[in-house]
JSON list of C-alpha atoms in Angstrom, two decimals:
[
{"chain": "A", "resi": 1, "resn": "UNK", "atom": "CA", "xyz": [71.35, 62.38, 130.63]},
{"chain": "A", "resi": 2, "resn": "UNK", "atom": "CA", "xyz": [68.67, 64.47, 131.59]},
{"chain": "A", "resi": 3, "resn": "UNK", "atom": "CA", "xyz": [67.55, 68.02, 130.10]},
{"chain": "A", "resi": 4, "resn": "UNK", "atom": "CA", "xyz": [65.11, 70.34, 131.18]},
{"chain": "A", "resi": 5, "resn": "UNK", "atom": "CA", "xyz": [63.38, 73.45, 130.16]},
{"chain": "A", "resi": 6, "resn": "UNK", "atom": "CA", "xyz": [64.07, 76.69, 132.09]},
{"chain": "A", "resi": 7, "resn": "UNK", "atom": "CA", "xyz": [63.73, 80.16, 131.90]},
{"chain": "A", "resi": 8, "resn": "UNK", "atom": "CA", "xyz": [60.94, 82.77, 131.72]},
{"chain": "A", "resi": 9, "resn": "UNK", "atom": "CA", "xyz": [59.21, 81.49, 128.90]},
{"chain": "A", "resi": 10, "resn": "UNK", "atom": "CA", "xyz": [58.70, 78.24, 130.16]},
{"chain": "A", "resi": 11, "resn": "UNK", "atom": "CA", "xyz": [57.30, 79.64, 133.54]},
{"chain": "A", "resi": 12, "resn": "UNK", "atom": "CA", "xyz": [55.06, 81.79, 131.48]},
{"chain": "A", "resi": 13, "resn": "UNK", "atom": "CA", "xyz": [53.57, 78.95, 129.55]},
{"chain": "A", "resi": 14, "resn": "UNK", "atom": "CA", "xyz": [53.68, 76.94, 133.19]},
{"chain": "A", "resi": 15, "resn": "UNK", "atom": "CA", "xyz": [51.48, 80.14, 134.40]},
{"chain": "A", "resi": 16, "resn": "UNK", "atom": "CA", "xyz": [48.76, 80.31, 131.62]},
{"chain": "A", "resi": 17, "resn": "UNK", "atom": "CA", "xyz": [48.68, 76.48, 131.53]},
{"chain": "A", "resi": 18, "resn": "UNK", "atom": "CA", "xyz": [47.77, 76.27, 134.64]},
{"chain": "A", "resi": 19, "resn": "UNK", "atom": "CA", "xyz": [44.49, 79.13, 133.98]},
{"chain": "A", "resi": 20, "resn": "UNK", "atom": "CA", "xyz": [43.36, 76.75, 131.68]},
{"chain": "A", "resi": 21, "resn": "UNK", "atom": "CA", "xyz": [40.42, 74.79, 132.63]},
{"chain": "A", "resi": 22, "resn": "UNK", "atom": "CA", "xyz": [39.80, 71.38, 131.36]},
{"chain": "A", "resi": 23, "resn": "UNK", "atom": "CA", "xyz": [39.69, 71.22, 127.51]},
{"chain": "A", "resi": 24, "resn": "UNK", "atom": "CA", "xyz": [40.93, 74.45, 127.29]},
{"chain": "A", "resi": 25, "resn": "UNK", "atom": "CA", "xyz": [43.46, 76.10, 125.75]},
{"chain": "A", "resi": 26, "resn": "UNK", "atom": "CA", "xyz": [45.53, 79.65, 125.77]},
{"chain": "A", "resi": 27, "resn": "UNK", "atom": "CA", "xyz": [47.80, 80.90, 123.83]},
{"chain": "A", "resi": 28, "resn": "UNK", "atom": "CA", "xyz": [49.60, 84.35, 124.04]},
{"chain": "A", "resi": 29, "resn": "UNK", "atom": "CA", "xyz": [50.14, 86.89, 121.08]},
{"chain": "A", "resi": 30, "resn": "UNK", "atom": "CA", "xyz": [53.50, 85.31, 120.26]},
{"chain": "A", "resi": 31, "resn": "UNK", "atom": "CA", "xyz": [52.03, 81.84, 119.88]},
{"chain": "A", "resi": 32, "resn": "UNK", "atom": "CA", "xyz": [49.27, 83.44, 117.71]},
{"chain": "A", "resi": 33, "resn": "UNK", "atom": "CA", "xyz": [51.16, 85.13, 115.31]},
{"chain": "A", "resi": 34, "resn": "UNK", "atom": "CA", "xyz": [52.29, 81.79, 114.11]},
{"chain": "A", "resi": 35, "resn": "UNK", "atom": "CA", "xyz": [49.13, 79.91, 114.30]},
{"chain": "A", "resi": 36, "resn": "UNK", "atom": "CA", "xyz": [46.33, 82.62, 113.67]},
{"chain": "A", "resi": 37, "resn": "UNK", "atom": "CA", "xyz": [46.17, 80.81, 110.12]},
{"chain": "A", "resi": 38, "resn": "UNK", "atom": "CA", "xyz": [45.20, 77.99, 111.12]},
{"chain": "A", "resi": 39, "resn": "UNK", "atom": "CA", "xyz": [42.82, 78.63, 114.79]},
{"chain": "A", "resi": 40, "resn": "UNK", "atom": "CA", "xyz": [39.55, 80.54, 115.60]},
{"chain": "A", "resi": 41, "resn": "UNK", "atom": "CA", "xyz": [39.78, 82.41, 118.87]},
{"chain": "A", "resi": 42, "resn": "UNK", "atom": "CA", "xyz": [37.94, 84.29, 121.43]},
{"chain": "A", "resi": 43, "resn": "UNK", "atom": "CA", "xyz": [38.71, 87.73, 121.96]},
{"chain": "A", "resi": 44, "resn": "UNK", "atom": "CA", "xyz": [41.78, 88.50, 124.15]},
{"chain": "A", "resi": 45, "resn": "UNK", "atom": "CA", "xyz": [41.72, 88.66, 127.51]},
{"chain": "A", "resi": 46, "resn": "UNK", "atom": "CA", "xyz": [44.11, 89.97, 130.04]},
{"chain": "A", "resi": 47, "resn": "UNK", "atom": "CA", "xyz": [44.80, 87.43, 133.28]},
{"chain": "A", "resi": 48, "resn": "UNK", "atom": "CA", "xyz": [47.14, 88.55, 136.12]},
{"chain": "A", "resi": 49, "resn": "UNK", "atom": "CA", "xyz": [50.07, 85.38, 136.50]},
{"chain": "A", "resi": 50, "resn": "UNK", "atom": "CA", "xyz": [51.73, 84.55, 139.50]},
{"chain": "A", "resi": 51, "resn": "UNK", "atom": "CA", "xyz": [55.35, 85.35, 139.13]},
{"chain": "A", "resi": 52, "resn": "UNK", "atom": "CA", "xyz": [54.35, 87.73, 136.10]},
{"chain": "A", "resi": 53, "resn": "UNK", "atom": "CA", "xyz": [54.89, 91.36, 137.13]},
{"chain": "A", "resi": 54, "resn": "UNK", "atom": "CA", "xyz": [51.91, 92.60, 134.53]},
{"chain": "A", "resi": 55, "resn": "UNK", "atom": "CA", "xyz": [48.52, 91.18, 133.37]},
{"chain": "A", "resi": 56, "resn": "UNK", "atom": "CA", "xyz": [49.38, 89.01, 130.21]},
{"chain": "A", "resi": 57, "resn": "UNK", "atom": "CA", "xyz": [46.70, 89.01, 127.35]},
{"chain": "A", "resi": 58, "resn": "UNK", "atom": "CA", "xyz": [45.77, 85.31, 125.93]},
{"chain": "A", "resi": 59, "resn": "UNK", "atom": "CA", "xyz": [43.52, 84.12, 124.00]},
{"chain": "A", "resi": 60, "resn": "UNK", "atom": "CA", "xyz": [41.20, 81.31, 123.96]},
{"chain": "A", "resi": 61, "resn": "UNK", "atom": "CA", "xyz": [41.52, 78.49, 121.17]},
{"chain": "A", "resi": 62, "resn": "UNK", "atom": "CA", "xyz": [38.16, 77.85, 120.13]},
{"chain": "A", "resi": 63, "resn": "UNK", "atom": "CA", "xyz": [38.92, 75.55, 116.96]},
{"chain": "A", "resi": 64, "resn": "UNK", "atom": "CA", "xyz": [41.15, 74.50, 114.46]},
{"chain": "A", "resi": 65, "resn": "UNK", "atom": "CA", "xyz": [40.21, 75.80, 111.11]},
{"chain": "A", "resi": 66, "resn": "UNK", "atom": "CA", "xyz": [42.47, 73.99, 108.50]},
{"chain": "A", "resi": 67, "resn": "UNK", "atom": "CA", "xyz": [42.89, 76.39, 106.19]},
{"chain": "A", "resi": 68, "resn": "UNK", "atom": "CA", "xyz": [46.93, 76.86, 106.69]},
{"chain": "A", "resi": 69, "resn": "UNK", "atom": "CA", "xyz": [47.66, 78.66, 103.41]},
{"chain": "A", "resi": 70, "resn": "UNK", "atom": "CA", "xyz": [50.99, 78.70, 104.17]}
]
């Protein structure tokens, strides 16, 4: 059998994966709620999406910190 992912969340990561240069990566405010433990960042910045009908505000993963409390 075979399964994909569909669906507007997987074309929005699709979208800001493909504004991510090499080594880089975004995340959006959902993914950092859950991770903002654990990650430094840059400060958010908005980036108009193909296929996205508004700017959508990411944020740059600068490092990991390991301090997960949680």
């Amino acid at each position: 059998f075979d399964y994909s992912a569909i669906g507007s969340v997987v074309n929005l990561a699709a979208r800001i994966c493909g504004e991510a240069r090499d080594g880089q990566t975004l995340i959006d405010f959902n993914v950092h709620a859950v991770v903002a433990p654990i990650v430094e960042c840059e400060a958010p910045m908005s980036i108009p999406l193909k296929g996205i009908r508004h700017p959508v505000t990411v944020l740059n993963v600068l490092r990991m910190t390991g301090e997960d409390k949680g």
